[in-house]
Short mmCIF file of C-alpha atoms in Angstrom, two decimals:
data_model
loop_
_atom_site.label_atom_id
_atom_site.label_comp_id
_atom_site.label_asym_id
_atom_site.label_seq_id
_atom_site.Cartn_x
_atom_site.Cartn_y
_atom_site.Cartn_z
CA UNK A 24 -66.11 21.96 -51.94
CA UNK A 25 -68.33 22.24 -55.13
CA UNK A 26 -71.78 23.22 -55.97
CA UNK A 27 -72.22 19.50 -56.72
CA UNK A 28 -71.62 18.12 -53.30
CA UNK A 29 -74.09 16.12 -51.10
CA UNK A 30 -76.79 17.47 -48.99
CA UNK A 31 -74.46 16.81 -45.94
CA UNK A 32 -71.63 18.64 -47.76
CA UNK A 33 -73.84 21.70 -48.45
CA UNK A 34 -75.15 21.74 -44.81
CA UNK A 35 -71.59 21.52 -43.54
CA UNK A 36 -70.30 24.13 -46.07
CA UNK A 37 -69.92 26.76 -43.26
CA UNK A 38 -68.14 24.66 -40.93
CA UNK A 39 -65.95 26.91 -38.45
CA UNK A 40 -62.48 26.04 -37.37
CA UNK A 41 -63.62 25.00 -33.80
CA UNK A 42 -65.85 22.35 -35.32
CA UNK A 43 -69.36 23.88 -35.07
CA UNK A 44 -71.73 23.42 -38.02
CA UNK A 45 -72.56 26.40 -39.88
CA UNK A 46 -76.00 28.18 -40.63
CA UNK A 47 -78.00 26.20 -43.50
CA UNK A 48 -81.46 27.15 -43.42
CA UNK A 49 -80.72 30.80 -43.43
CA UNK A 50 -78.56 30.43 -46.63
CA UNK A 51 -81.77 29.13 -48.70
CA UNK A 52 -84.22 31.43 -47.27
CA UNK A 53 -84.48 33.75 -50.36
CA UNK A 54 -84.77 30.58 -52.71
CA UNK A 55 -87.58 29.11 -50.81
CA UNK A 56 -89.31 32.69 -50.22
CA UNK A 57 -89.11 33.40 -54.00
CA UNK A 58 -90.54 29.83 -54.92
CA UNK A 59 -93.48 30.42 -52.93
CA UNK A 60 -94.20 33.73 -54.73
CA UNK A 61 -93.98 31.82 -57.94
CA UNK A 62 -96.38 29.13 -56.95
CA UNK A 63 -98.73 31.83 -55.68
CA UNK A 64 -99.22 32.78 -59.28
CA UNK A 65 -100.79 29.30 -59.89
CA UNK A 66 -101.99 28.22 -56.61
CA UNK A 67 -103.92 30.80 -54.73
CA UNK A 68 -103.97 28.85 -51.40
CA UNK A 69 -100.14 29.30 -51.25
CA UNK A 70 -99.62 32.11 -48.97
CA UNK A 71 -96.13 33.56 -49.55
CA UNK A 72 -96.18 36.07 -46.64
CA UNK A 73 -97.19 33.46 -44.02
CA UNK A 74 -94.78 30.83 -45.10
CA UNK A 75 -92.08 33.33 -45.34
CA UNK A 76 -92.67 34.36 -41.71
CA UNK A 77 -92.56 30.58 -40.72
CA UNK A 78 -89.01 30.40 -42.66
CA UNK A 79 -87.65 33.36 -40.57
CA UNK A 80 -88.69 31.79 -37.37
CA UNK A 81 -86.87 28.73 -38.68
CA UNK A 82 -83.85 31.00 -39.13
CA UNK A 83 -84.20 32.24 -35.73
CA UNK A 84 -84.42 28.87 -34.22
CA UNK A 85 -81.24 27.79 -36.29
CA UNK A 86 -79.39 30.75 -34.83
CA UNK A 87 -80.37 29.70 -31.49
CA UNK A 88 -79.48 25.92 -32.00
CA UNK A 89 -76.26 26.86 -33.44
CA UNK A 90 -75.52 29.51 -30.77
CA UNK A 91 -74.99 32.16 -33.23
CA UNK A 92 -76.89 34.97 -31.08
CA UNK A 93 -74.09 37.22 -29.82
CA UNK A 94 -74.07 40.37 -27.89
CA UNK A 95 -70.26 40.41 -27.53
CA UNK A 96 -69.76 43.68 -29.47
CA UNK A 97 -71.52 47.14 -28.97
CA UNK A 98 -73.10 46.75 -32.43
CA UNK A 99 -74.75 43.44 -31.28
CA UNK A 100 -76.03 45.12 -28.23
CA UNK A 101 -77.32 48.14 -30.10
CA UNK A 102 -79.34 45.88 -32.56
CA UNK A 103 -80.72 43.88 -29.64
CA UNK A 104 -81.79 47.06 -28.01
CA UNK A 105 -83.13 48.47 -31.30
CA UNK A 106 -85.26 45.18 -31.65
CA UNK A 107 -86.54 45.30 -28.08
CA UNK A 108 -87.38 48.89 -28.35
CA UNK A 109 -89.79 48.18 -31.44
CA UNK A 110 -91.08 45.42 -30.01
CA UNK A 111 -92.15 47.22 -27.05
CA UNK A 112 -93.60 50.08 -29.08
CA UNK A 113 -96.93 48.08 -29.22
CA UNK A 114 -97.52 49.69 -25.78
CA UNK A 115 -97.83 53.42 -26.96
CA UNK A 116 -99.11 52.27 -30.53
CA UNK A 117 -102.42 51.05 -28.58
CA UNK A 118 -102.49 54.28 -26.33
CA UNK A 119 -102.29 56.07 -29.55
CA UNK A 120 -105.48 54.47 -30.46
CA UNK A 121 -104.35 51.95 -33.23
CA UNK A 122 -105.32 48.25 -33.28
CA UNK A 123 -102.60 45.54 -32.53
CA UNK A 124 -103.23 44.06 -35.94
CA UNK A 125 -101.27 47.06 -37.40
CA UNK A 126 -98.24 46.15 -35.19
CA UNK A 127 -98.48 42.34 -35.97
CA UNK A 128 -98.39 42.87 -39.60
CA UNK A 129 -95.42 45.36 -39.56
CA UNK A 130 -93.54 43.25 -36.94
CA UNK A 131 -93.52 40.27 -39.40
CA UNK A 132 -92.33 42.23 -42.28
CA UNK A 133 -89.88 45.01 -41.00
CA UNK A 134 -88.82 44.04 -37.17
CA UNK A 135 -88.46 40.10 -37.52
CA UNK A 136 -86.10 40.42 -40.72
CA UNK A 137 -83.57 42.20 -37.93
CA UNK A 138 -82.58 38.45 -37.03
CA UNK A 139 -80.69 38.49 -40.35
CA UNK A 140 -78.22 40.93 -38.64
CA UNK A 141 -77.17 37.82 -36.53
CA UNK A 142 -76.76 35.70 -39.66
CA UNK A 143 -74.51 38.04 -41.28
CA UNK A 144 -72.76 38.82 -37.98
CA UNK A 145 -71.92 35.06 -37.36
CA UNK A 146 -71.20 33.90 -40.84
CA UNK A 147 -67.88 32.72 -42.35
CA UNK A 148 -66.30 33.17 -45.96
CA UNK A 149 -68.11 29.79 -47.34
CA UNK A 150 -71.38 30.66 -45.52
CA UNK A 151 -71.44 34.13 -46.91
CA UNK A 152 -70.54 33.04 -50.57
CA UNK A 153 -73.29 30.53 -50.36
CA UNK A 154 -75.88 33.27 -48.94
CA UNK A 155 -74.95 35.67 -51.66
CA UNK A 156 -75.03 32.89 -54.31
CA UNK A 157 -78.46 31.71 -53.40
CA UNK A 158 -79.76 35.24 -53.15
CA UNK A 159 -78.58 36.02 -56.83
CA UNK A 160 -80.18 32.88 -57.97
CA UNK A 161 -83.39 33.69 -56.23
CA UNK A 162 -83.52 37.33 -57.87
CA UNK A 163 -82.63 35.83 -61.31
CA UNK A 164 -85.57 33.52 -60.86
CA UNK A 165 -87.78 36.56 -60.49
CA UNK A 166 -86.10 38.56 -63.07
CA UNK A 167 -85.98 35.98 -65.99
CA UNK A 168 -89.66 34.97 -65.06
CA UNK A 169 -90.56 38.64 -65.15
CA UNK A 170 -89.00 39.15 -68.61
CA UNK A 171 -90.76 35.98 -69.86
CA UNK A 172 -94.20 37.22 -68.52
CA UNK A 173 -93.61 40.63 -69.86
CA UNK A 174 -93.25 39.60 -73.39
CA UNK A 175 -95.85 36.70 -73.45
CA UNK A 176 -98.37 38.51 -71.15
CA UNK A 177 -100.75 35.51 -70.56
CA UNK A 178 -104.30 36.39 -69.36
CA UNK A 179 -103.75 34.43 -65.98
CA UNK A 180 -100.82 36.67 -65.19
CA UNK A 181 -102.77 39.87 -66.14
CA UNK A 182 -105.46 38.62 -63.59
CA UNK A 183 -102.95 37.76 -61.17
CA UNK A 184 -101.22 41.37 -61.32
CA UNK A 185 -104.63 42.88 -61.07
CA UNK A 186 -105.80 40.88 -57.99
CA UNK A 187 -102.53 41.81 -56.13
CA UNK A 188 -103.05 45.56 -57.20
CA UNK A 189 -99.91 45.60 -58.94
CA UNK A 190 -101.90 47.25 -61.93
CA UNK A 191 -104.92 49.47 -61.88
CA UNK A 192 -106.51 47.89 -65.20
CA UNK A 193 -106.46 44.25 -66.01
CA UNK A 194 -104.85 44.69 -69.47
CA UNK A 195 -101.62 43.79 -71.23
CA UNK A 196 -100.65 47.63 -71.92
CA UNK A 197 -101.04 48.56 -68.52
CA UNK A 198 -99.19 45.38 -67.17
CA UNK A 199 -96.18 46.24 -69.46
CA UNK A 200 -95.75 49.94 -67.97
CA UNK A 201 -93.82 48.49 -65.22
CA UNK A 202 -92.35 44.81 -64.95
CA UNK A 203 -93.42 43.45 -61.72
CA UNK A 204 -92.70 39.68 -62.08
CA UNK A 205 -94.60 38.26 -59.15
CA UNK A 206 -93.73 40.50 -56.51
CA UNK A 207 -94.28 44.18 -57.49
CA UNK A 208 -92.01 46.53 -59.19
CA UNK A 209 -90.86 48.25 -56.15
CA UNK A 210 -89.55 45.05 -54.62
CA UNK A 211 -88.22 43.71 -57.75
CA UNK A 212 -86.26 46.93 -58.58
CA UNK A 213 -84.54 47.15 -55.28
CA UNK A 214 -83.48 43.43 -55.00
CA UNK A 215 -82.42 43.49 -58.47
CA UNK A 216 -79.81 46.24 -57.71
CA UNK A 217 -78.87 44.50 -54.48
CA UNK A 218 -78.24 41.41 -56.50
CA UNK A 219 -75.88 43.66 -58.85
CA UNK A 220 -73.85 44.29 -55.72
CA UNK A 221 -73.88 40.73 -54.55
CA UNK A 222 -72.33 39.82 -58.05
CA UNK A 223 -69.31 41.67 -57.31
CA UNK A 224 -67.06 38.99 -55.63
CA UNK A 225 -68.06 36.34 -58.16
CA UNK A 226 -67.37 38.82 -61.16
CA UNK A 227 -64.05 39.56 -59.61
CA UNK A 228 -62.96 35.93 -58.95
CA UNK A 229 -60.14 36.39 -61.69
CA UNK A 230 -58.00 33.35 -62.02
CA UNK A 231 -58.54 30.84 -64.80
CA UNK A 232 -59.55 28.11 -62.32
CA UNK A 233 -62.43 30.43 -61.30
CA UNK A 234 -63.38 31.57 -64.66
CA UNK A 235 -67.02 29.91 -64.19
CA UNK A 236 -67.46 32.19 -61.22
CA UNK A 237 -66.48 35.37 -63.16
CA UNK A 238 -68.93 34.53 -66.04
CA UNK A 239 -71.62 33.83 -63.26
CA UNK A 240 -71.08 37.06 -61.53
CA UNK A 241 -70.92 39.18 -64.86
CA UNK A 242 -73.93 37.61 -66.32
CA UNK A 243 -75.86 38.20 -63.10
CA UNK A 244 -74.84 41.70 -63.13
CA UNK A 245 -76.05 42.36 -66.55
CA UNK A 246 -79.20 40.65 -66.30
CA UNK A 247 -80.26 42.23 -62.94
CA UNK A 248 -79.37 45.80 -64.33
CA UNK A 249 -81.70 45.20 -67.22
CA UNK A 250 -84.40 43.81 -64.85
CA UNK A 251 -83.87 47.00 -62.35
CA UNK A 252 -84.57 49.30 -65.51
CA UNK A 253 -87.45 47.34 -66.57
CA UNK A 254 -89.04 47.47 -63.32
CA UNK A 255 -89.48 51.16 -64.16
CA UNK A 256 -88.92 52.36 -60.70
CA UNK A 257 -87.07 55.62 -60.33
CA UNK A 258 -85.29 54.98 -57.22
CA UNK A 259 -84.05 51.34 -58.84
CA UNK A 260 -82.87 53.08 -61.90
CA UNK A 261 -81.07 55.78 -60.01
CA UNK A 262 -79.32 53.36 -57.69
CA UNK A 263 -78.62 50.80 -60.43
CA UNK A 264 -76.56 53.83 -62.29
CA UNK A 265 -74.76 54.61 -59.01
CA UNK A 266 -73.89 50.96 -58.52
CA UNK A 267 -72.30 50.67 -62.07
CA UNK A 268 -70.32 53.90 -61.13
CA UNK A 269 -69.39 52.12 -57.79
CA UNK A 270 -68.32 48.81 -59.33
CA UNK A 271 -65.99 50.69 -62.00
CA UNK A 272 -64.51 52.58 -58.92
CA UNK A 273 -63.85 49.27 -57.18
CA UNK A 274 -62.25 47.57 -60.43
CA UNK A 275 -60.16 50.39 -61.45
CA UNK A 276 -59.24 52.21 -58.21
CA UNK A 277 -59.69 50.12 -55.27
CA UNK A 278 -58.70 46.47 -56.54
CA UNK A 279 -56.74 48.03 -59.60
CA UNK A 280 -57.59 44.98 -61.51
CA UNK A 281 -57.37 46.55 -64.92
CA UNK A 282 -55.24 49.38 -66.21
CA UNK A 283 -57.04 52.68 -66.32
CA UNK A 284 -56.81 52.71 -70.15
CA UNK A 285 -59.53 50.06 -70.16
CA UNK A 286 -61.82 52.42 -68.17
CA UNK A 287 -61.60 55.00 -70.86
CA UNK A 288 -62.57 52.01 -73.51
CA UNK A 289 -65.37 51.07 -71.58
CA UNK A 290 -66.76 54.76 -71.34
CA UNK A 291 -66.36 54.53 -75.29
CA UNK A 292 -68.39 51.34 -75.39
CA UNK A 293 -71.19 52.63 -73.07
CA UNK A 294 -71.46 55.69 -75.02
CA UNK A 295 -71.59 53.73 -78.32
CA UNK A 296 -74.23 51.32 -76.85
CA UNK A 297 -76.26 54.45 -75.71
CA UNK A 298 -76.15 55.84 -79.15
CA UNK A 299 -77.18 52.33 -80.72
CA UNK A 300 -79.94 52.27 -78.35
CA UNK A 301 -81.12 55.86 -79.18
CA UNK A 302 -81.42 54.66 -82.81
CA UNK A 303 -83.17 51.39 -82.26
CA UNK A 304 -85.54 52.38 -79.62
CA UNK A 305 -85.73 56.20 -78.94
CA UNK A 306 -88.92 55.82 -77.06
CA UNK A 307 -87.40 53.32 -74.54
CA UNK A 308 -84.59 55.92 -73.78
CA UNK A 309 -87.11 58.79 -73.52
CA UNK A 310 -89.20 56.83 -71.18
CA UNK A 311 -86.30 56.28 -69.00
CA UNK A 312 -85.40 59.68 -69.22
CA UNK A 313 -88.66 61.40 -68.31
CA UNK A 314 -88.75 58.76 -65.17
CA UNK A 315 -85.51 59.94 -64.07
CA UNK A 316 -85.99 63.79 -64.33
CA UNK A 317 -89.29 63.54 -62.50
CA UNK A 318 -87.66 62.39 -59.45
CA UNK A 319 -87.15 65.64 -57.84
CA UNK A 320 -90.97 66.51 -58.30
CA UNK A 321 -91.90 63.26 -56.81
CA UNK A 322 -89.82 63.95 -53.72
CA UNK A 323 -91.58 67.46 -53.42
CA UNK A 324 -94.88 66.15 -53.82
CA UNK A 325 -94.15 63.77 -51.05
CA UNK A 326 -92.56 66.24 -48.59
CA UNK A 327 -96.24 67.68 -47.64
CA UNK A 328 -97.25 64.29 -46.65
CA UNK A 329 -94.09 63.48 -44.73
CA UNK A 330 -94.33 66.75 -42.78
CA UNK A 331 -98.05 66.24 -41.90
CA UNK A 332 -97.09 62.75 -40.52
CA UNK A 333 -94.29 64.49 -38.31
CA UNK A 334 -96.44 67.13 -37.04
CA UNK A 335 -98.80 64.54 -35.83
CA UNK A 336 -96.70 62.31 -33.97
CA UNK A 337 -98.04 60.75 -30.97
CA UNK A 338 -94.80 61.30 -29.02
CA UNK A 339 -91.59 62.87 -30.63
CA UNK A 340 -89.38 60.94 -28.40
CA UNK A 341 -91.03 57.57 -28.45
CA UNK A 342 -92.92 57.61 -31.97
CA UNK A 343 -96.35 56.49 -32.88
CA UNK A 344 -95.20 52.76 -32.65
CA UNK A 345 -94.35 49.95 -35.08
CA UNK A 346 -96.71 49.97 -37.94
CA UNK A 347 -98.54 53.17 -37.13
CA UNK A 348 -97.54 55.04 -40.42
CA UNK A 349 -97.30 52.25 -42.88
CA UNK A 350 -99.80 50.73 -45.37
CA UNK A 351 -101.21 48.51 -42.90
CA UNK A 352 -102.82 51.56 -41.23
CA UNK A 353 -104.68 52.57 -44.43
CA UNK A 354 -108.29 53.45 -43.59
CA UNK A 355 -107.82 53.92 -39.78
CA UNK A 356 -108.85 57.20 -38.49
CA UNK A 357 -106.27 59.69 -37.63
CA UNK A 358 -103.63 57.42 -39.24
CA UNK A 359 -101.05 59.52 -41.10
CA UNK A 360 -99.95 56.84 -43.58
CA UNK A 361 -96.75 57.61 -45.31
CA UNK A 362 -97.07 55.75 -48.52
CA UNK A 363 -93.62 56.43 -49.98
CA UNK A 364 -90.79 57.38 -47.74
CA UNK A 365 -89.36 54.70 -45.69
CA UNK A 366 -86.95 56.90 -43.47
CA UNK A 367 -89.52 59.37 -42.61
CA UNK A 368 -92.01 56.42 -41.78
CA UNK A 369 -89.16 54.95 -39.42
CA UNK A 370 -88.78 58.30 -37.95
CA UNK A 371 -92.64 58.77 -37.22
CA UNK A 372 -93.04 55.20 -35.86
CA UNK A 373 -89.69 54.94 -33.73
CA UNK A 374 -89.39 58.68 -32.60
CA UNK A 375 -86.21 60.21 -31.69
CA UNK A 376 -84.95 57.41 -29.45
CA UNK A 377 -85.44 54.38 -31.99
CA UNK A 378 -84.44 56.25 -35.04
CA UNK A 379 -81.36 57.39 -33.31
CA UNK A 380 -80.26 53.85 -32.75
CA UNK A 381 -80.98 52.97 -36.41
CA UNK A 382 -78.88 56.10 -37.43
CA UNK A 383 -75.87 55.32 -35.21
CA UNK A 384 -75.86 51.73 -36.26
CA UNK A 385 -75.83 52.79 -39.91
CA UNK A 386 -73.03 55.33 -39.15
CA UNK A 387 -70.82 52.64 -37.54
CA UNK A 388 -71.37 50.28 -40.44
CA UNK A 389 -70.24 52.94 -42.76
CA UNK A 390 -67.05 53.67 -40.74
CA UNK A 391 -66.03 50.25 -40.59
CA UNK A 392 -67.14 49.26 -44.03
CA UNK A 393 -65.22 52.26 -45.68
CA UNK A 394 -62.10 51.48 -43.59
CA UNK A 395 -62.26 47.95 -44.74
CA UNK A 396 -63.94 48.35 -48.20
CA UNK A 397 -61.78 45.59 -49.87
CA UNK A 398 -63.50 43.34 -47.53
CA UNK A 399 -67.01 44.58 -47.24
CA UNK A 400 -67.57 46.62 -50.59
CA UNK A 401 -70.54 44.50 -51.53
CA UNK A 402 -72.21 44.94 -47.90
CA UNK A 403 -71.33 48.68 -47.98
CA UNK A 404 -73.17 49.07 -51.20
CA UNK A 405 -76.25 47.16 -50.15
CA UNK A 406 -76.74 49.23 -47.03
CA UNK A 407 -75.99 52.54 -49.13
CA UNK A 408 -78.61 51.61 -51.87
CA UNK A 409 -81.18 50.47 -49.14
CA UNK A 410 -80.96 53.89 -47.41
CA UNK A 411 -81.08 55.70 -50.84
CA UNK A 412 -84.25 53.72 -52.00
CA UNK A 413 -85.86 54.42 -48.61
CA UNK A 414 -85.86 58.03 -49.47
CA UNK A 415 -88.84 57.76 -51.67
CA UNK A 416 -90.01 53.87 -51.02
CA UNK A 417 -90.73 51.74 -48.02
CA UNK A 418 -88.02 49.52 -49.01
CA UNK A 419 -87.27 48.18 -45.23
CA UNK A 420 -90.80 46.81 -44.94
CA UNK A 421 -90.89 43.94 -47.23
CA UNK A 422 -90.19 40.29 -46.26
CA UNK A 423 -87.80 40.26 -49.43
CA UNK A 424 -86.07 43.42 -49.17
CA UNK A 425 -85.54 44.03 -45.38
CA UNK A 426 -83.43 40.67 -44.60
CA UNK A 427 -80.76 41.53 -47.37
CA UNK A 428 -80.32 44.98 -45.57
CA UNK A 429 -79.76 43.39 -42.22
CA UNK A 430 -77.59 40.63 -43.22
CA UNK A 431 -75.17 43.32 -45.07
CA UNK A 432 -75.14 45.38 -41.52
CA UNK A 433 -74.35 42.19 -39.53
CA UNK A 434 -71.66 41.01 -42.28
CA UNK A 435 -69.81 44.25 -41.84
CA UNK A 436 -69.49 43.26 -37.97
CA UNK A 437 -68.53 39.92 -38.66
CA UNK A 438 -64.88 40.60 -37.66
CA UNK A 439 -61.72 41.84 -39.38
CA UNK A 440 -60.56 39.69 -42.40
CA UNK A 441 -58.20 37.79 -40.44
CA UNK A 442 -60.63 36.88 -37.72
CA UNK A 443 -63.08 35.77 -40.91
CA UNK A 444 -60.96 33.23 -42.07
CA UNK A 445 -60.31 34.60 -45.50
CA UNK A 446 -61.95 37.16 -47.87
CA UNK A 447 -64.71 36.68 -50.38
CA UNK A 448 -61.92 36.51 -53.26
CA UNK A 449 -60.36 33.14 -51.62
CA UNK A 450 -61.43 29.66 -52.71
CA UNK A 451 -64.81 28.26 -53.29
CA UNK A 452 -66.77 27.36 -56.38
CA UNK A 453 -70.20 28.48 -57.61
#
């Protein structure tokens, strides 16, 4: 199977051993969603959020038709319980005096994407490879387009950024402070780092027959790393650095693809590149430096906001209800909105019961992922950077960021390598 096959070939790319057809619509979700955001820049009538919601319901319908919604394992039932709990939280959200519109909007961006758990949970080798490949393509579209817009900075893009509140002033210098592309710097920074992780299996393809894969994976890694730093998001820059360390750990100490002497050579090259960057553009280096060192202060400033929200919970055990502490509650009386801090936001909305289910699921994911790190290194990394980013950003409350997190969690529970009909490093072409 190659990337030049017919439409029917592509749709059947994930055929299982038992003859059932694999999931197709879920595999192109990110491509479709990203293209909508691009079109929205030129056609105001295009509503990316609405169409992305329709796409997700399409994914749900396909899961049902393909009989991929499973409750066989404990993790499956835990995710279902977590979904149901948050869906029912509208009851106490309304009792707390908040409008149902807050719940409806948050349901679409943070709860409905939970269905991607079952996409990852039920997918097989070819399906997983295709999903990751299309995810990388989608992020590259955003990144390359963002770089082009950052350089050209046409007036229509400045107006678009101002209209969507990406910037506070409609001028080129303000737009160049952060690279927003067409989705905003918070989303762009995170999914760029997630795409760096998704590039790992392609980058490590190895053999001469798969050299094209290796080139694709390496190029995707480097481009997305640049985009992550150009987003000027502190959390994105920090986790991008951690991902680079993680990738080197995998290459030299887990898979042992290279002799450790090359690790030393790499450190020398990176150091030389850093010195060269300092010579060419010290301003850029200092800009990144000041953003990184300001991270502790940012956490300290937001901690007061977090404490106030926790102290004013409707119910410590049940929480305030889905959406009660998100941006969609802005302007509502007595609403304690958490502008930045996704994990605290989740705790305030879900209470002890809901948040405990989430944390327990994460613990199970890490336990299994670390045990089988060679098989699930990508998914383990995506879960980790999602949680780290959620300390200071509402990463798990966007239609472009939440699905990849839940997909990674589901993928870890897809089964052992033997049950999964082969690992990511097996056959398949980009």
